[in-house]
XYZ file of C-alpha atoms in Angstrom:
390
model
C 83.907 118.347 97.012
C 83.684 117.012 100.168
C 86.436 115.112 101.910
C 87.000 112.597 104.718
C 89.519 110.461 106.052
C 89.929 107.075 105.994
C 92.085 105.156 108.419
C 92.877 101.752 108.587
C 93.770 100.348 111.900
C 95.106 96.989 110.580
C 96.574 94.726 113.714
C 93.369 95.722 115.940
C 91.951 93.506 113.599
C 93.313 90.450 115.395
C 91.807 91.494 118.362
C 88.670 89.676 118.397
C 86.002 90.683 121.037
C 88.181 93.432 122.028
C 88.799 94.847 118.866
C 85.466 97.852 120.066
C 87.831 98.627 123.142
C 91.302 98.798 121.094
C 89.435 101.252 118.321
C 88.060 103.401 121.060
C 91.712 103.873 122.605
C 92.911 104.574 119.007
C 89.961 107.085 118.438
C 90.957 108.800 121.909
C 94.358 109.113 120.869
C 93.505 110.513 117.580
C 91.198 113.369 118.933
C 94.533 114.465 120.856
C 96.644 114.244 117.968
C 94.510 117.050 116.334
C 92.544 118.431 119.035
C 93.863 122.100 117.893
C 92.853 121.803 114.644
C 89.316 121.859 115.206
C 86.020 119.613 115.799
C 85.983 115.808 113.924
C 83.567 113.363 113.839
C 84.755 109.376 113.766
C 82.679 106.607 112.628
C 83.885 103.243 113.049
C 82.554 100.788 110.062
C 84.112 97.357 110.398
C 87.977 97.668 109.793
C 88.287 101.320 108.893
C 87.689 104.455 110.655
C 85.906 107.373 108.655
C 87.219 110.964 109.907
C 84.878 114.096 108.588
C 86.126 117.568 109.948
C 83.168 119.731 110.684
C 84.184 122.889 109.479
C 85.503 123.768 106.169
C 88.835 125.624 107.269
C 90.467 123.087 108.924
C 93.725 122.192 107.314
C 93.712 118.382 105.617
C 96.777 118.420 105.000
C 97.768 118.689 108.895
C 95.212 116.601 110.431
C 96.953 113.330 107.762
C 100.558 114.412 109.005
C 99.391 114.031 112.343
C 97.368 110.871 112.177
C 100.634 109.276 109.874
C 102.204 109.236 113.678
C 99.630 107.737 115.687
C 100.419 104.499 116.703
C 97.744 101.583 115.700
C 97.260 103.393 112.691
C 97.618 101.074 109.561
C 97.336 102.951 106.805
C 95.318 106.518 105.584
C 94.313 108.538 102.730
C 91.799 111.311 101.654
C 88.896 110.489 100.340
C 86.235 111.994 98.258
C 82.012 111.554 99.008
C 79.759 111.225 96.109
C 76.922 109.723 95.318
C 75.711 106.066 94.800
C 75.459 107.056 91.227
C 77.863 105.082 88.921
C 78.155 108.777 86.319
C 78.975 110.507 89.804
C 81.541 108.046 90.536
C 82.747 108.378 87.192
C 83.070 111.998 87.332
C 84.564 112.357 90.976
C 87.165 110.094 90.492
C 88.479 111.534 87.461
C 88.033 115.149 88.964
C 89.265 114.448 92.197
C 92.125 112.458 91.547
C 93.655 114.417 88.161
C 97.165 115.294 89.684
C 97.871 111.955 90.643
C 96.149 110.362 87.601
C 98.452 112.942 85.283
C 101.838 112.355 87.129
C 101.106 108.538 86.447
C 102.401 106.108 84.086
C 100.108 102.972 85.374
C 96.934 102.471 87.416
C 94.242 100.293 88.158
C 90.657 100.306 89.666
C 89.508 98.157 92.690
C 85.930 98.313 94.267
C 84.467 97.367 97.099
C 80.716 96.935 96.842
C 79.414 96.630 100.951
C 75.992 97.618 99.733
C 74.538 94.892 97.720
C 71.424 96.816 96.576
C 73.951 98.835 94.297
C 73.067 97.472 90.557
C 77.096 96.562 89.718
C 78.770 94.232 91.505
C 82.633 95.352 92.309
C 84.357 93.487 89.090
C 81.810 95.497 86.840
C 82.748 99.315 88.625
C 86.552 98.174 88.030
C 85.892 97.582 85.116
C 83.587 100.563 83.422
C 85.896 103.022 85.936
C 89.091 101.612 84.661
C 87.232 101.918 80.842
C 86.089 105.405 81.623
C 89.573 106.658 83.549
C 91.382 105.513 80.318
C 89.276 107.678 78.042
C 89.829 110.623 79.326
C 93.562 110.343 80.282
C 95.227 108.715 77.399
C 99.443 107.895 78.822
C 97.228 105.553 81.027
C 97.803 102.006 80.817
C 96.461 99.173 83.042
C 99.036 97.361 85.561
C 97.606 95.398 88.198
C 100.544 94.198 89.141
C 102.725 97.065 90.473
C 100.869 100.124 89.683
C 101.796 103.768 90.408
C 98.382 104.612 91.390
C 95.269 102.798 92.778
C 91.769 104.128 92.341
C 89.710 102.532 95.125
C 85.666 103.312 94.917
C 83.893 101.811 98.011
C 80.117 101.837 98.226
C 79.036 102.222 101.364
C 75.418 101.908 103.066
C 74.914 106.294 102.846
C 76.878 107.233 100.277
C 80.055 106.099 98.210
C 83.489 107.587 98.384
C 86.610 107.329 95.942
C 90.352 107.941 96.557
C 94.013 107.394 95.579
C 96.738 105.940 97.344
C 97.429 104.666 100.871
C 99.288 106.631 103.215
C 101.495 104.592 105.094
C 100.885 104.856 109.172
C 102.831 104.240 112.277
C 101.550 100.579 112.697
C 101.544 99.458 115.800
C 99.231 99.282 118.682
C 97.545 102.379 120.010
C 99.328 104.201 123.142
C 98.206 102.990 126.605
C 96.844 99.409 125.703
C 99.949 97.485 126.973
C 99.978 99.307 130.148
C 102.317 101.990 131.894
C 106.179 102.031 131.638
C 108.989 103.990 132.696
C 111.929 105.036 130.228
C 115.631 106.101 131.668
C 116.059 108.807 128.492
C 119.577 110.386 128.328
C 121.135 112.452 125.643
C 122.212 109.873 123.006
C 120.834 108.157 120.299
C 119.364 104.849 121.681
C 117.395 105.622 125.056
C 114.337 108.016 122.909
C 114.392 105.106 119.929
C 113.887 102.769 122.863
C 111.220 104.712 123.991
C 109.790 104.953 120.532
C 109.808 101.580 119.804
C 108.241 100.479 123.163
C 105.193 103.355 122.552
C 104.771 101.357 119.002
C 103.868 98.464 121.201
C 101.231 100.333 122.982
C 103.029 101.659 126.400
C 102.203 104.469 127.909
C 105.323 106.634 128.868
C 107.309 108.033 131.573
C 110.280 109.466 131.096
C 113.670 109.609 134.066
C 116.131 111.992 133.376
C 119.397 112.134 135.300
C 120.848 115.561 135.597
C 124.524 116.293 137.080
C 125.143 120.324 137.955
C 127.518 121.541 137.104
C 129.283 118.334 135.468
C 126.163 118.444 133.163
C 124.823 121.971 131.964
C 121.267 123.026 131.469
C 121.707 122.509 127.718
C 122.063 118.862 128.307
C 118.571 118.941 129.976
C 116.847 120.871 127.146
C 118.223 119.002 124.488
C 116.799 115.672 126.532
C 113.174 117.770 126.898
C 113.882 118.533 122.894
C 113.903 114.597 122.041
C 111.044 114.145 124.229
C 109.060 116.376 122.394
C 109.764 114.719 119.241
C 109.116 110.999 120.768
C 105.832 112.873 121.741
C 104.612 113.562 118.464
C 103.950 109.416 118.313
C 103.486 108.509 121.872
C 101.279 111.677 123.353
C 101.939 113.117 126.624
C 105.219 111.681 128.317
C 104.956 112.377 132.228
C 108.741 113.347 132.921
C 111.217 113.270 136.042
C 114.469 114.965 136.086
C 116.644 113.704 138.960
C 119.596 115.924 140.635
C 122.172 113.186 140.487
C 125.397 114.909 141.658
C 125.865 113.621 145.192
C 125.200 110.417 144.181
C 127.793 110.468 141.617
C 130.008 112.374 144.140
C 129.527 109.477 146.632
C 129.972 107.023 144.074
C 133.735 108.565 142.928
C 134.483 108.740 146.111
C 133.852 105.224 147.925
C 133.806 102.907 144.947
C 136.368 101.115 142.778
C 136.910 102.803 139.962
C 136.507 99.998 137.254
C 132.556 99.771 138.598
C 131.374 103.137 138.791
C 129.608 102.791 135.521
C 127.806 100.062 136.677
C 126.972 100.963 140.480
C 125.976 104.362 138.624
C 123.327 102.309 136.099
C 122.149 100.386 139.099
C 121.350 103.208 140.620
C 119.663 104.691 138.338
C 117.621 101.616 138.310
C 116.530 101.685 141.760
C 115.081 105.585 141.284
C 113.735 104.344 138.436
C 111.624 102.107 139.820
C 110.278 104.301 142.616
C 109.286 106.579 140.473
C 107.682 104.133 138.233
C 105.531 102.810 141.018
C 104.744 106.153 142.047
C 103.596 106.602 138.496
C 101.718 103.344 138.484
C 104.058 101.593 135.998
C 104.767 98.129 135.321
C 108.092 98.185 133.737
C 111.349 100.243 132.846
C 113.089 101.020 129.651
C 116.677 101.316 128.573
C 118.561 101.945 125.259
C 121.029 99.340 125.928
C 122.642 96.895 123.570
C 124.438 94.329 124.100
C 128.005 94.517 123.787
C 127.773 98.843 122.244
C 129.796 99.593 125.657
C 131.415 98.251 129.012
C 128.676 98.554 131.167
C 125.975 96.654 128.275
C 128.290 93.513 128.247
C 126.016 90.382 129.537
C 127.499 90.252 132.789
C 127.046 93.740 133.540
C 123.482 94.037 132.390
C 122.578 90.993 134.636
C 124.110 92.846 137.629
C 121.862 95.858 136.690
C 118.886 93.996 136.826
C 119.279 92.787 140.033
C 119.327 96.368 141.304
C 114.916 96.301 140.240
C 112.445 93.812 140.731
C 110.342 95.300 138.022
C 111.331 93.337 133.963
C 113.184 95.700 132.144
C 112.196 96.491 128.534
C 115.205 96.439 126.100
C 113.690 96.871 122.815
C 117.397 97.765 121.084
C 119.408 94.683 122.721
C 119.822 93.046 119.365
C 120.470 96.098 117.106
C 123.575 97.058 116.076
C 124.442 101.128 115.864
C 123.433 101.706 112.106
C 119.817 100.008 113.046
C 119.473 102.219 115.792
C 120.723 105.592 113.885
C 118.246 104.535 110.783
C 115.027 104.479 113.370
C 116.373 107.899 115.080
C 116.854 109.518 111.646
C 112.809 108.060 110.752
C 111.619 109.579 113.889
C 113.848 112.658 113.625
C 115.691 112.474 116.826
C 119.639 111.714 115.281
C 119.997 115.307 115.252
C 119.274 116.419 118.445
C 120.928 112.993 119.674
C 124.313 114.534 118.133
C 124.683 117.754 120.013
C 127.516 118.160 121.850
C 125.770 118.163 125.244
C 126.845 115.493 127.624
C 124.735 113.933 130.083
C 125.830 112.595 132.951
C 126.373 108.914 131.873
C 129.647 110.758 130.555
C 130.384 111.645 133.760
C 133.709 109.727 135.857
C 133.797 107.380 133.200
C 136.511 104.662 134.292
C 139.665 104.138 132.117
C 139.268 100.832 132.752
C 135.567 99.577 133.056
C 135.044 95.845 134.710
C 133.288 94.234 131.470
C 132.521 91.235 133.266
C 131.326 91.739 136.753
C 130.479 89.628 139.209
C 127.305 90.302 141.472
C 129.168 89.735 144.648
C 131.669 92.284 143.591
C 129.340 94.400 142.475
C 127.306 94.733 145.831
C 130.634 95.134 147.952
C 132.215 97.915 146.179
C 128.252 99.354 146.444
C 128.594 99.101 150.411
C 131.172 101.383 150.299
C 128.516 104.355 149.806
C 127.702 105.236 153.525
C 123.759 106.437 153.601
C 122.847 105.270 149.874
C 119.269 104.460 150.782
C 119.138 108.311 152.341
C 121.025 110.040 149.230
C 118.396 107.689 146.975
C 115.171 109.297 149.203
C 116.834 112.503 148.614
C 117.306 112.234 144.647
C 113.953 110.761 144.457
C 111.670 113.710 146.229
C 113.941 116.212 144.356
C 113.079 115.196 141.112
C 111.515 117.780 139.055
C 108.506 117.104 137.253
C 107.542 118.169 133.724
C 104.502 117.215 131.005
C 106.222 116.284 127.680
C 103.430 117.357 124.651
């Protein structure tokens, strides 16, 4: 039998005019999803995209676990090609679809007729499949309601095709049609759901990492490269920076209150950010924050952070709570790396005491206290180390 695989790209739909440049992105994205598994052809046929592997070896099975977490991606499934013969239809669905049809309780049969020279219209194939399908597998019984399988026969132009159920995708718009952003990632839970959720939308990432010798220890770096990888799997390649940031939080311990470190530290941050991000030709930055989950992501103290950047600042967890946050990490398997007992250096000279409602002017005097910051900035900046994320 041969097989191919159908994917729906559902919200490119909307897209109007564009919808030809959004599917070619998607298709783009795909082929690097399974470029090691070997050569694919894709065929784009109104709403759905037909995927046929060229050679027989290459694993199925693989190539749908990889598409499930490309982003833009609707829904998938297998399906098999037959003939435009309704006694071939008959006899492929029934063949090709016998596990699932035996571990049911309930099906039913919808068709899709897009050739109009085929002799039955789609209510007559439902019907004589759904006739035919109960014949030969007798627990059957018709549900159109809420069944546990669908048998879908579509009747194309070429040739006609049956399968089973929907697998459901990543949704979503494909990676690198909303542009080019910049994600501060750290250790924890929130910063690589942040970056997740923002790659959903169709950003392209780069990733800033803050590292703190020897406050922070080179396990703390892999397990950041670790959650990278797995944000990876749905976003593609993340460009990443790692920033030596121990003289700046030297300098910062040193000439600042303590009850703002925190906060001149995210500002910071911030402001390398950014350079970066321009270097990289992005038009935004990410954080994890949320509002009120610790001192320095209060209102007040988020409002002083932004006025560190002139680029918006992406915030895609601001109105989660932390069991929100912990159910997308645990989807996207990242809550277990997030857990290790690694600190990063947003750990590091935390205040006893943080100011949880700062004010600006406060804020940029206890920052003057850092003689040279512009200098030790330049300095973190052309130090950072740079690393490809697959």
């Amino acid at each position: 039998m041969k097989e191919i695989i159908l994917v729906k790209n559902g919200e490119l739909a909307l897209k109007g005019l564009n919808r030809s440049s959004f599917e070619d992105v998607l298709i783009k994205n795909m082929k690097k999803h399974m470029r090691d598994l070997g050569s694919f052809t894709f065929t784009k046929s109104q709403s759905t995209i037909m995927i046929e592997a060229q050679n027989e070896d290459i694993d199925l099975d693989d190539a749908v676990d990889r598409l499930s977490k490309v982003f833009g991606i609707a829904a998938l499934s297998r399906a098999c090609v037959c003939e435009k013969d309704f006694e071939d239809i008959k006899r492929t669905a029934c063949e090709y679809l016998a596990e699932e049809l035996e571990d049911a309780k309930t099906f039913k049969v919808e068709a899709k007729r897009s050739d109009k020279k085929f002799p039955m219209k789609s209510p007559e194939i439902s019907r004589e499949l759904g006739g035919y399908i109960l014949s030969q597998f007798n627990h059957l019984r018709v549900d159109v309601h809420n069944p546990d399988i669908i048998v879908t026969v579509e009747v194309r132009d070429q040739y006609a095709f049956v399968r089973g159920n929907n697998i459901k995708g990543a949704g979503g718009m494909p990676t690198g049609t909303s542009g080019r952003a910049a994600v501060l990632i750290s250790g924890g839970i929130d910063s690589p759901v942040a970056a997740y959720m923002m790659a959903k939308r169709g950003v392209e990432l780069c990733a800033v990492h803050f590292a703190s010798p020897p406050y922070t220890s080179e396990l703390a770096e892999l397990k950041v490269m670790e959650l990278l990888k797995r944000v990876a799997k749905y976003s593609g390649t993340i460009t990443t920076y790692v920033v030596p940031f121990t003289k700046l939080q030297e300098a910062i311990r040193d000439n600042c209150p303590e009850e703002y470190f925190t906060i001149i530290m995210r500002r910071i941050m911030m402001m390398i950010s950014e350079r970066i991000a321009k270097h990289q030709n992005c038009s935004a930055l990410i954080t994890g924050e949320s509002v009120g989950q610790v001192a320095s992501q209060t209102i007040y103290a988020l409002g002083c952070t932004d006025c560190a950047v002139t680029m918006p600042v992406f915030r895609p967890c601001i109105g989660m709570d932390k069991e929100e946050i912990i159910k997308i990490s645990r989807k996207i398997d990242t809550f277990e790396t997030s857990i290790q007992p690694y600190e990063d250096c947003c750990t590091v000279f935390t205040p006893k005491h943080p100011k949880t409602r700062p004010r600006l002017d406060d804020v940029l005097k206890a920052e003057a206290g850092i003689e040279n910051l512009e200098e030790l900035i330049d300095e973190a900046t052309e130090n950072a180390r740079f690393k490809l994320i697959n």
